[in-house]
Amino acid sequence: MPTDLEHLPREPGVPKPDPILVVDNMRKRFGGIVAVDVDHLEIQRGAITALIGPNGAGKTTFFNVLTGFDKPDEGHKVFDGETIDRARPHRLAQKGMVRTFQLTKALTKLAVIENMKLGAKDQKGENFARSLITPIWKKQEKEIEQRADVLLEKFQMDQMRDEYAGAISGGQRKLLEMSRSLMTDPKLVMLDEPMAGVNPALKQKLLDHVRGLKDQGITVVFVEHDMDVVQGISDWVVVMAEGAIIAEGPPRSIAENKKVIDAYLGAHHDAPLDLDQEQAFLAEDMAEEQETEEQ
Amino acid sequence: MPGVFGAIDWLFIFEQTLNEAVDLNAIVFALAAIGLNVHFGYAGLLNFGQVGFVAAGAYGMGLAVTLWGLNPFLAVVVGMIFATIFALFLGIPTLRLRADYLAIVTIASAEILRLVARSTAMRNITRGPEGLNEFVGPFRELSPFNPSVSYGFGPFTWRGNQFFTVVVGWTLIFFFVFLVWQLMRSPWGRVVKAIREDEDAARALGKSAYWYKLQALILGGIIGGFGGMMLALGNATVQPDFFVAPLTFFFWLVLILGGAGRVWAPVLGSVIFWGLITFIQNLGRQLVDAGLIPTSIMDTSQVDQIRFWIVGAALALLMIFRPQGILGSKEEMALDAH
């Protein structure tokens, strides 16, 4: 329960009442650079946890390590009571930990509905021998399709169900990726920058959907660097900088945390900006936004 | 120039063209390209050693008879096993890596296979460069057709044994086209196509990309292996030097001509390729013979080389004006351009 989280000590690595994911001593190095250096982290079941941090903080690498896409140099992780140190990504997905990607991975030459159907677990027709005999998988296929249609309608994507996923807009692909991940019946959804490159109207919609996941009892972890987004939606915020977790707490406490502000803005942030600096910051922001949109 | 072309026997040319378009070569190429279509067209695997699978099938079947004296049906099974072993050998180390590694390994392994088969050290087994020659008997005993009688109609006429090969070959083609069609409309095919589009997305949704790629490699390899078995059956011989690396690229040509990722594409590509080659060759020869092309420009022996020039030019034009191939979808092709 999020209300319980309010009373937890606001320090990195604090134990949660009912953790779904526990990480211990996780390290990942790329050459001389330590990309991930997390001593202990627990993710509360049923809550929305935001993972924030400035660019290059190691959020995505940490995500990759958690979801099995990158192998850590050392460390342990326990998901839903089960040690998953060596589990490959597809195994984790089967166990109920599903992720999305910062650069959306729509399967461009498959129709939107086929993208959705791919997500369903335990499909009989995915076995080579059984796929040869249509009656074995036809009924299940229909059920999956119905479930996919319901989800598409919920995400207001039903009018594009038969279009190629490569032909829909970037924001719609974000929606598709999120709804497709729900087809796996996840316990934990890990969203890597779900709002990146999405227009403000769609952003609101995506936020509503993330809240909707929580209402269904699904745990959500998402990477974000927009503080406003984080404030509005998350129950708990974890802040990373230079690979380590520097702060944890409810959103309001984070906004006031001096360490966090320093990590984001540099130690001298409180000196007023002159006009040139302000323009330089704005230009940087715009360039970044454009970049994410192009992706 | 009315009447100039009167010197040319058009009927003969068309008969030859139609015959070659469905004969042994077209069958072998079609089967090899169907396998390649499973690899590249559906699973996105860059296999530049398809000729190695063809060789594995041919040698497997041949050796099963010459070396172990197995009956024809078991010999076919051995051919399939050889192709499977080749697929495992290539796939297990490379399919966890990026796509280009498979490409590198396949092109080298197919050559290694040929060189080992023709080496003197293997003389007792593969008969070195001579190849296998005494295995076709038991297969021909299965033929219901009389070797000394002609079968068929019009340009499609074969002696009994050849007719047997053509019938078996086209039966296999229809069978494998159906198999691929069924697989690719099933959830299995959906996973395979998803892996072609984005492997990590498929993995994130709980599909073992490695396992499905391995299955696709084996399946396409076995189908290519059947191409090799048909070749062995039709020619009554397995010659190592037939399985040279450039042959793989003709299989690719056939597949791209038809349009990768379409069930009938490899078959159509093969038929058109062999029809075109034969048409140009016969027409060229007759033009030279009739003096319409002076020998100062070209003689009959040069026609054989010119035909590949023309096919090459035709393919280049196809890539410019119809890059998706004959059966391919322009809409899908456009999705790649982001």
XYZ file of C-alpha atoms in Angstrom:
633
model
C 0.000 0.000 0.000
C 1.361 3.383 -0.950
C 0.224 4.944 2.308
C 2.537 2.596 4.170
C 5.434 3.888 2.133
C 4.938 7.383 3.516
C 6.240 6.290 6.889
C 9.336 4.494 5.666
C 12.729 6.008 6.378
C 13.775 8.070 3.376
C 17.191 6.583 2.761
C 18.742 4.509 -0.048
C 18.156 0.774 0.280
C 15.311 1.030 2.759
C 13.373 -2.253 3.225
C 9.778 -2.255 1.929
C 6.790 -3.939 3.613
C 6.153 -6.319 0.678
C 8.909 -6.222 -1.921
C 8.322 -7.902 -5.314
C 11.891 -7.318 -6.481
C 15.000 -7.239 -4.280
C 18.455 -6.340 -5.592
C 21.697 -6.861 -3.705
C 25.248 -5.717 -4.436
C 24.624 -5.239 -8.151
C 27.650 -4.066 -10.127
C 28.091 -3.600 -13.858
C 31.263 -2.166 -15.347
C 32.012 -1.136 -18.903
C 35.775 -0.977 -19.025
C 36.773 1.492 -16.327
C 33.303 2.955 -15.945
C 31.024 1.634 -13.245
C 27.599 1.918 -14.857
C 25.657 0.270 -12.051
C 26.703 0.159 -8.401
C 23.635 -0.620 -6.297
C 24.081 -2.006 -2.774
C 20.481 -2.779 -1.987
C 17.121 -1.927 -3.462
C 13.605 -3.185 -2.845
C 10.622 -2.500 -5.078
C 7.264 -2.415 -3.328
C 4.573 -4.708 -4.733
C 1.527 -2.961 -6.137
C 3.120 0.484 -6.139
C 4.342 2.760 -8.888
C 8.054 3.301 -8.448
C 9.862 5.911 -10.508
C 13.534 5.512 -11.263
C 14.965 8.928 -11.975
C 18.358 10.448 -12.427
C 20.275 12.718 -14.747
C 21.452 11.506 -18.160
C 24.183 8.905 -17.830
C 23.134 7.916 -14.311
C 22.906 4.260 -15.353
C 19.122 3.933 -15.269
C 18.795 2.053 -18.539
C 21.783 -0.180 -17.784
C 20.258 -0.969 -14.400
C 17.010 -1.775 -16.215
C 18.843 -4.044 -18.638
C 20.557 -5.839 -15.803
C 17.297 -6.294 -13.904
C 15.487 -7.692 -16.958
C 18.312 -10.017 -17.967
C 19.290 -8.174 -21.159
C 22.677 -7.337 -19.633
C 24.657 -9.619 -17.357
C 25.902 -7.916 -14.182
C 29.488 -8.476 -13.106
C 28.186 -9.391 -9.677
C 25.039 -9.169 -7.610
C 21.842 -10.972 -6.756
C 18.223 -10.341 -7.580
C 15.106 -11.961 -6.233
C 11.797 -11.607 -8.060
C 8.608 -12.600 -6.289
C 10.503 -14.776 -3.823
C 12.589 -16.522 -6.489
C 16.283 -15.981 -7.186
C 16.670 -14.867 -10.781
C 20.409 -14.210 -10.957
C 20.950 -16.170 -14.163
C 17.527 -16.005 -15.777
C 17.398 -14.999 -19.443
C 15.029 -12.219 -20.541
C 12.363 -14.511 -21.995
C 12.280 -16.581 -18.796
C 11.760 -13.438 -16.745
C 8.934 -12.399 -19.032
C 7.352 -15.826 -18.552
C 7.681 -15.406 -14.791
C 5.801 -12.117 -14.976
C 8.458 -9.425 -15.346
C 7.911 -7.638 -18.622
C 9.694 -4.591 -19.956
C 9.405 -1.965 -22.662
C 12.216 -0.133 -24.369
C 13.332 3.456 -24.499
C 13.424 3.197 -28.285
C 10.106 1.585 -29.025
C 10.315 -1.847 -30.541
C 7.184 -2.182 -32.588
C 7.365 -5.214 -34.865
C 6.983 -3.069 -37.941
C 5.955 -5.648 -40.534
C 3.374 -7.280 -38.318
C -0.111 -5.844 -37.945
C -0.944 -4.118 -34.666
C -3.211 -7.013 -33.686
C -0.437 -9.542 -34.436
C 1.917 -7.506 -32.240
C -0.618 -7.841 -29.459
C -1.210 -11.556 -29.954
C 2.506 -12.245 -29.815
C 2.515 -11.160 -26.172
C 0.176 -13.904 -24.952
C 1.828 -16.619 -22.879
C 1.644 -20.415 -23.175
C 0.422 -20.478 -26.772
C -0.038 -24.044 -27.991
C 0.596 -23.022 -31.577
C 4.038 -21.717 -30.738
C 5.259 -25.282 -30.552
C 6.559 -26.403 -33.966
C 4.747 -29.731 -34.144
C 1.451 -28.396 -32.789
C 1.552 -25.359 -35.059
C 1.132 -27.713 -38.022
C -2.349 -28.773 -36.947
C -4.619 -25.739 -36.927
C -7.446 -27.203 -34.775
C -5.007 -27.554 -31.860
C -4.423 -23.807 -31.572
C -7.390 -22.233 -33.345
C -9.585 -21.890 -30.270
C -6.848 -20.449 -28.100
C -5.930 -18.075 -30.915
C -9.497 -16.735 -30.948
C -9.443 -16.205 -27.188
C -6.129 -14.393 -27.436
C -7.469 -12.238 -30.233
C -10.501 -11.284 -28.156
C -8.303 -10.359 -25.224
C -6.087 -8.320 -27.554
C -9.104 -6.517 -28.985
C -10.339 -5.602 -25.506
C -6.940 -4.175 -24.637
C -6.691 -2.292 -27.913
C -10.062 -0.744 -27.287
C -9.017 0.253 -23.795
C -5.933 1.920 -25.186
C -8.035 3.487 -27.944
C -6.037 1.744 -30.633
C -8.830 -0.441 -32.006
C -9.241 1.585 -35.194
C -5.667 0.719 -36.227
C -5.733 -2.942 -35.314
C -5.062 -4.174 -38.860
C -2.437 -1.622 -39.803
C 1.251 -2.440 -39.894
C 2.852 -1.430 -36.614
C 5.474 0.336 -38.701
C 2.813 2.613 -40.153
C 1.528 4.116 -36.888
C 2.972 7.179 -35.157
C 5.733 7.118 -32.560
C 3.358 7.899 -29.711
C 0.967 5.184 -30.813
C 3.860 2.741 -30.871
C 4.530 3.610 -27.222
C 0.896 2.800 -26.482
C 1.151 -0.398 -28.510
C 4.260 -1.490 -26.654
C 2.619 -0.887 -23.303
C -0.604 -2.674 -24.182
C 1.355 -5.525 -25.811
C 3.314 -6.029 -22.602
C 0.011 -6.474 -20.765
C -0.784 -9.433 -22.994
C 1.850 -11.376 -21.012
C -0.202 -11.093 -17.791
C 2.644 -9.415 -15.951
C 3.108 -8.988 -12.230
C 5.737 -6.318 -12.745
C 5.901 -3.932 -15.683
C 9.150 -2.125 -16.285
C 8.750 0.910 -18.546
C 11.902 2.494 -19.910
C 11.111 6.181 -20.510
C 7.500 5.675 -21.552
C 6.965 9.406 -22.026
C 10.045 10.125 -24.151
C 9.162 11.786 -27.434
C 5.428 11.704 -26.781
C 3.273 14.805 -27.309
C 1.627 16.362 -24.192
C -1.880 15.100 -24.971
C -0.720 11.534 -25.397
C 1.532 11.873 -22.359
C -1.531 12.446 -20.197
C -3.158 9.386 -21.709
C -0.081 7.270 -21.050
C -0.005 8.452 -17.443
C -3.628 7.443 -17.024
C -2.801 4.013 -18.387
C 0.111 3.646 -15.985
C -2.289 4.451 -13.121
C -4.680 1.925 -14.606
C -1.999 -0.768 -14.320
C -1.672 -0.081 -10.637
C -5.443 -0.298 -10.194
C -5.256 -3.785 -11.695
C -2.707 -4.745 -9.050
C 0.290 -4.660 -11.370
C 3.538 -3.310 -9.970
C 5.107 -0.616 -12.144
C 8.670 0.586 -12.303
C 9.417 3.323 -14.789
C 12.410 5.327 -15.836
C 11.817 9.022 -16.314
C 13.768 12.212 -16.093
C 10.889 14.678 -16.090
C 10.300 15.545 -12.415
C 6.773 16.841 -13.027
C 5.664 13.525 -14.477
C 7.172 11.712 -11.531
C 5.468 13.958 -8.971
C 2.042 13.374 -10.354
C 2.030 9.633 -10.638
C 4.539 7.736 -8.513
C 4.180 6.394 -4.996
C 7.898 6.091 -4.467
C 10.915 7.561 -6.189
C 14.392 6.073 -6.481
C 17.132 8.452 -7.599
C 20.257 7.233 -9.358
C 23.418 9.163 -10.083
C 26.679 7.776 -11.413
C 25.375 4.230 -11.140
C 24.475 4.369 -7.445
C 21.218 5.030 -5.667
C 21.578 8.368 -3.915
C 18.088 8.856 -2.547
C 14.729 7.151 -2.068
C 11.431 8.450 -0.825
C 7.935 9.640 -1.638
C 7.887 12.113 -4.552
C 7.488 15.249 -2.451
C 10.447 14.448 -0.249
C 12.617 13.883 -3.338
C 11.875 17.275 -4.819
C 13.331 18.878 -1.717
C 16.287 16.553 -1.345
C 19.506 18.537 -1.702
C 21.529 15.590 -2.998
C 19.020 15.053 -5.787
C 18.920 18.681 -6.782
C 22.714 18.747 -6.852
C 22.855 15.606 -8.958
C 20.390 17.030 -11.445
C 21.512 20.615 -11.664
C 25.079 20.571 -10.427
C 26.211 21.955 -7.078
C 25.948 25.607 -8.133
C 22.415 25.480 -9.381
C 21.053 28.067 -6.984
C 23.126 30.874 -8.499
C 20.798 32.722 -10.887
C 21.238 32.021 -14.605
C 22.178 34.836 -16.916
C 20.385 35.151 -20.254
C 23.050 33.277 -22.257
C 23.031 30.301 -19.915
C 19.276 30.123 -19.968
C 19.206 30.116 -23.732
C 21.873 27.445 -23.831
C 19.794 25.243 -21.498
C 16.683 25.752 -23.582
C 18.522 24.891 -26.785
C 19.845 21.730 -25.172
C 16.373 20.708 -24.063
C 14.952 21.221 -27.519
C 17.746 19.269 -29.156
C 17.145 16.424 -26.751
C 13.434 16.411 -27.406
C 13.992 16.360 -31.136
C 16.388 13.499 -30.761
C 13.925 11.373 -28.846
C 11.207 12.166 -31.353
C 13.382 11.063 -34.249
C 13.954 7.761 -32.547
C 13.803 -6.448 -91.220
C 10.836 -8.667 -92.058
C 11.693 -12.265 -92.474
C 15.077 -12.043 -90.812
C 13.801 -13.833 -87.754
C 12.393 -16.538 -89.991
C 15.725 -18.310 -89.593
C 15.002 -18.779 -85.928
C 13.167 -21.815 -84.637
C 10.922 -20.073 -82.113
C 8.995 -23.232 -81.323
C 12.183 -25.010 -80.297
C 13.268 -22.080 -78.145
C 9.952 -21.925 -76.321
C 9.872 -25.674 -75.849
C 13.350 -25.621 -74.362
C 12.470 -22.657 -72.180
C 9.312 -24.217 -70.787
C 11.025 -27.526 -70.229
C 13.971 -26.057 -68.329
C 11.635 -23.874 -66.276
C 10.225 -26.977 -64.568
C 13.087 -29.438 -64.930
C 15.606 -30.714 -62.378
C 17.630 -27.512 -62.019
C 14.531 -25.438 -61.339
C 13.382 -28.022 -58.778
C 16.712 -28.013 -56.935
C 16.886 -24.226 -56.933
C 13.273 -23.904 -55.814
C 13.787 -26.245 -52.851
C 17.031 -24.551 -51.827
C 15.334 -21.164 -52.076
C 12.271 -22.320 -50.096
C 14.688 -23.205 -47.306
C 16.419 -19.865 -47.672
C 13.037 -18.161 -47.538
C 12.418 -19.752 -44.129
C 15.844 -18.521 -43.013
C 15.894 -15.033 -44.433
C 12.373 -14.209 -45.561
C 10.686 -15.209 -42.316
C 13.280 -15.566 -39.554
C 15.675 -12.898 -40.842
C 18.690 -15.222 -40.675
C 21.534 -14.295 -43.006
C 22.545 -17.682 -44.345
C 25.220 -17.379 -47.010
C 25.953 -21.078 -47.028
C 22.711 -22.643 -48.239
C 24.713 -24.718 -50.725
C 26.250 -26.442 -47.691
C 22.799 -27.703 -46.668
C 22.184 -28.882 -50.237
C 25.488 -30.747 -50.120
C 24.716 -32.194 -46.691
C 21.407 -33.569 -47.961
C 22.955 -35.024 -51.116
C 25.919 -36.622 -49.349
C 23.772 -37.847 -46.490
C 21.433 -39.672 -48.832
C 24.246 -40.934 -51.057
C 26.453 -42.181 -48.241
C 23.542 -43.926 -46.565
C 23.328 -46.174 -49.630
C 26.982 -46.501 -50.710
C 28.480 -46.756 -47.237
C 25.817 -48.286 -45.028
C 23.591 -49.950 -47.616
C 20.393 -48.480 -46.184
C 17.100 -48.594 -48.010
C 15.918 -45.475 -49.896
C 13.552 -44.244 -47.186
C 16.171 -44.460 -44.458
C 18.638 -42.826 -46.850
C 16.342 -39.809 -47.111
C 16.154 -39.695 -43.315
C 19.955 -39.745 -43.167
C 20.005 -36.843 -45.653
C 17.706 -34.912 -43.317
C 19.881 -35.776 -40.316
C 23.007 -34.537 -42.123
C 21.300 -31.205 -42.865
C 20.149 -30.987 -39.227
C 23.650 -31.650 -37.911
C 25.007 -28.945 -40.218
C 22.360 -26.534 -38.897
C 23.198 -27.325 -35.253
C 26.892 -27.009 -36.001
C 26.346 -23.539 -37.484
C 23.580 -22.356 -35.220
C 24.575 -23.317 -31.693
C 27.674 -21.123 -31.547
C 26.373 -18.190 -33.585
C 22.660 -17.679 -32.998
C 23.160 -16.033 -29.625
C 25.379 -13.466 -31.311
C 24.531 -10.664 -33.700
C 23.095 -11.580 -37.102
C 26.303 -11.002 -39.056
C 28.128 -13.813 -37.267
C 25.882 -16.425 -38.795
C 26.574 -14.925 -42.236
C 30.337 -15.211 -41.755
C 30.202 -18.727 -40.382
C 27.813 -20.105 -43.006
C 29.772 -18.920 -46.021
C 32.973 -20.471 -44.648
C 31.395 -23.707 -43.420
C 29.782 -24.511 -46.752
C 33.189 -24.259 -48.423
C 34.803 -26.358 -45.676
C 32.181 -29.026 -46.208
C 32.885 -29.173 -49.957
C 36.670 -29.213 -49.508
C 36.491 -31.961 -46.898
C 34.211 -34.037 -49.133
C 36.607 -33.772 -52.087
C 39.802 -34.249 -50.055
C 41.897 -37.361 -50.660
C 41.864 -38.097 -46.942
C 38.146 -38.776 -47.260
C 38.586 -40.972 -50.327
C 37.386 -44.122 -48.588
C 34.146 -42.432 -47.589
C 33.204 -39.694 -50.054
C 35.352 -40.940 -52.985
C 37.038 -37.534 -53.086
C 36.626 -35.485 -56.273
C 34.973 -38.382 -58.125
C 31.986 -38.167 -55.850
C 29.350 -40.794 -55.177
C 28.009 -42.612 -58.193
C 26.455 -45.907 -57.195
C 23.464 -45.169 -55.066
C 20.640 -44.374 -57.411
C 19.610 -47.963 -58.204
C 17.375 -48.599 -55.180
C 15.632 -45.265 -55.727
C 14.894 -45.974 -59.383
C 13.417 -49.319 -58.399
C 10.712 -47.327 -56.656
C 9.849 -45.567 -59.899
C 6.547 -46.685 -61.417
C 7.677 -45.326 -64.802
C 9.358 -47.336 -67.543
C 12.872 -45.895 -68.152
C 12.646 -46.419 -71.897
C 9.262 -44.769 -72.377
C 8.621 -41.035 -72.754
C 6.090 -39.418 -70.432
C 4.400 -36.032 -70.466
C 2.953 -33.778 -73.142
C 4.150 -31.069 -75.504
C 7.412 -29.551 -74.313
C 7.088 -31.330 -70.968
C 8.368 -34.699 -72.035
C 10.802 -36.844 -70.113
C 12.177 -40.382 -70.154
C 10.845 -42.569 -67.324
C 13.639 -41.981 -64.783
C 13.745 -38.233 -65.378
C 9.989 -38.078 -65.197
C 10.142 -39.846 -61.841
C 12.555 -37.169 -60.577
C 10.335 -34.358 -61.846
C 7.209 -35.837 -60.264
C 8.906 -36.431 -56.904
C 10.557 -33.011 -57.052
C 7.375 -31.062 -57.705
C 5.524 -33.102 -55.101
C 8.164 -32.039 -52.588
C 7.925 -28.417 -53.709
C 4.153 -28.351 -53.217
C 4.514 -30.110 -49.890
C 7.101 -27.654 -48.554
C 5.252 -24.614 -49.867
C 2.192 -25.854 -48.011
C 4.248 -26.561 -44.899
C 5.756 -23.066 -44.908
C 2.335 -21.509 -45.508
C 0.825 -23.399 -42.586
C 3.724 -22.598 -40.263
C 3.769 -18.931 -41.098
C 0.088 -18.426 -40.417
C 0.411 -20.187 -37.054
C 1.591 -18.671 -33.764
C 4.961 -20.359 -34.407
C 5.346 -18.271 -37.543
C 4.324 -15.158 -35.675
C 7.175 -15.658 -33.211
C 9.635 -16.289 -36.025
C 8.539 -13.152 -37.897
C 8.660 -11.134 -34.675
C 12.270 -12.232 -34.195
C 13.017 -11.088 -37.744
C 11.587 -7.667 -36.887
C 13.164 -7.248 -33.468
C 14.758 -10.012 -31.497
C 14.866 -8.125 -28.195
C 11.173 -7.279 -28.384
C 10.361 -10.956 -28.819
C 12.599 -11.879 -25.893
C 10.997 -9.228 -23.716
C 7.645 -10.865 -24.456
C 8.832 -14.254 -23.273
C 9.952 -15.890 -26.526
C 13.309 -17.631 -26.683
C 14.754 -16.011 -29.793
C 17.659 -18.449 -29.794
C 15.489 -21.556 -29.799
C 13.174 -20.299 -32.560
C 16.090 -19.188 -34.728
C 17.639 -22.620 -34.298
C 14.390 -24.301 -35.301
C 14.105 -22.075 -38.373
C 17.714 -22.783 -39.321
C 17.140 -26.521 -39.066
C 13.861 -26.424 -41.009
C 15.252 -24.292 -43.846
C 18.363 -26.463 -43.870
C 16.372 -29.676 -44.217
C 14.339 -28.212 -47.087
C 17.612 -27.207 -48.753
C 18.838 -30.734 -48.048
C 15.901 -32.107 -50.031
C 17.111 -29.919 -52.901
C 20.420 -31.767 -52.676
C 18.692 -35.141 -52.549
C 16.698 -34.296 -55.685
C 19.911 -33.232 -57.391
C 21.558 -36.527 -56.474
C 18.534 -38.496 -57.610
C 18.168 -36.624 -60.897
C 21.830 -36.699 -61.899
C 22.508 -40.127 -60.386
C 25.692 -38.667 -58.933
C 26.957 -36.441 -56.103
C 29.922 -34.346 -57.242
C 31.689 -32.196 -54.629
C 32.533 -29.490 -57.137
C 28.917 -28.848 -57.886
C 28.487 -27.347 -54.416
C 30.579 -24.211 -54.928
C 29.942 -21.019 -52.982
C 28.515 -18.980 -55.913
C 25.577 -21.391 -56.049
C 24.334 -19.971 -52.741
C 24.085 -16.584 -54.386
C 21.991 -17.988 -57.212
C 19.610 -19.294 -54.536
C 19.520 -15.790 -53.097
C 18.913 -14.373 -56.563
C 15.991 -16.733 -57.077
C 14.515 -15.797 -53.697
C 14.883 -12.043 -54.133
C 13.565 -12.238 -57.683
C 10.391 -13.870 -56.369
C 10.155 -11.660 -53.274
C 11.500 -12.811 -49.880
C 8.880 -13.578 -47.249
C 6.239 -14.838 -49.671
C 5.445 -18.555 -49.786
C 5.466 -18.969 -53.585
C 8.343 -16.558 -54.209
C 11.180 -19.102 -54.309
C 9.284 -21.357 -56.712
C 8.300 -18.545 -59.054
C 11.807 -17.092 -58.863
C 13.366 -20.418 -59.772
C 11.009 -21.064 -62.692
C 11.584 -17.577 -64.097
C 15.324 -17.752 -63.563
C 15.747 -21.053 -65.397
C 13.265 -20.095 -68.092
C 15.071 -16.831 -68.732
C 18.532 -18.398 -68.763
C 17.411 -21.047 -71.236
C 15.556 -18.599 -73.455
C 18.531 -16.255 -73.762
C 20.924 -19.094 -74.332
C 18.901 -20.712 -77.120
C 17.995 -17.456 -78.777
C 21.617 -16.280 -78.641
C 22.926 -19.496 -80.142
C 20.447 -19.399 -82.979
C 21.139 -15.736 -83.688
C 24.846 -16.519 -83.951
C 24.243 -19.655 -86.027
C 21.970 -17.754 -88.410
C 24.630 -15.068 -88.814
C 22.386 -12.392 -87.310
C 25.073 -11.777 -84.723
C 28.459 -11.756 -86.503
C 31.108 -14.013 -84.970
C 33.341 -10.940 -84.736
C 31.025 -9.793 -81.911
C 30.227 -13.091 -80.276
C 30.465 -16.805 -80.960
C 28.205 -19.579 -79.640
C 30.438 -20.447 -76.700
C 30.216 -16.862 -75.498
C 26.442 -16.977 -75.403
C 26.643 -18.970 -72.175
C 28.420 -16.108 -70.469
C 26.300 -13.378 -71.988
C 23.145 -14.944 -70.566
C 24.389 -14.297 -67.032
C 25.156 -10.695 -67.943
C 21.618 -10.250 -69.118
C 20.137 -11.933 -66.059
C 22.355 -9.734 -63.888
C 21.200 -6.602 -65.666
C 17.573 -7.724 -65.383
C 18.001 -8.242 -61.654
C 19.593 -4.819 -61.246
C 16.605 -3.280 -63.027
C 14.235 -5.254 -60.830
C 15.976 -3.941 -57.723
C 15.559 -0.394 -59.013
C 11.943 -0.599 -60.090
C 10.580 -3.376 -57.911
C 12.910 -3.910 -54.950
C 10.377 -6.067 -53.138
C 10.589 -8.756 -55.848
C 7.783 -10.011 -58.048
C 5.447 -11.167 -55.280
C 6.692 -8.839 -52.533
C 4.627 -6.067 -51.001
C 5.667 -2.501 -51.684
C 3.932 -1.382 -48.504
C 6.067 -3.695 -46.359
C 9.205 -2.633 -48.170
C 8.449 1.009 -47.399
C 8.342 0.212 -43.672
C 12.041 -0.606 -43.769
C 12.936 2.889 -44.849
C 12.839 4.520 -41.457
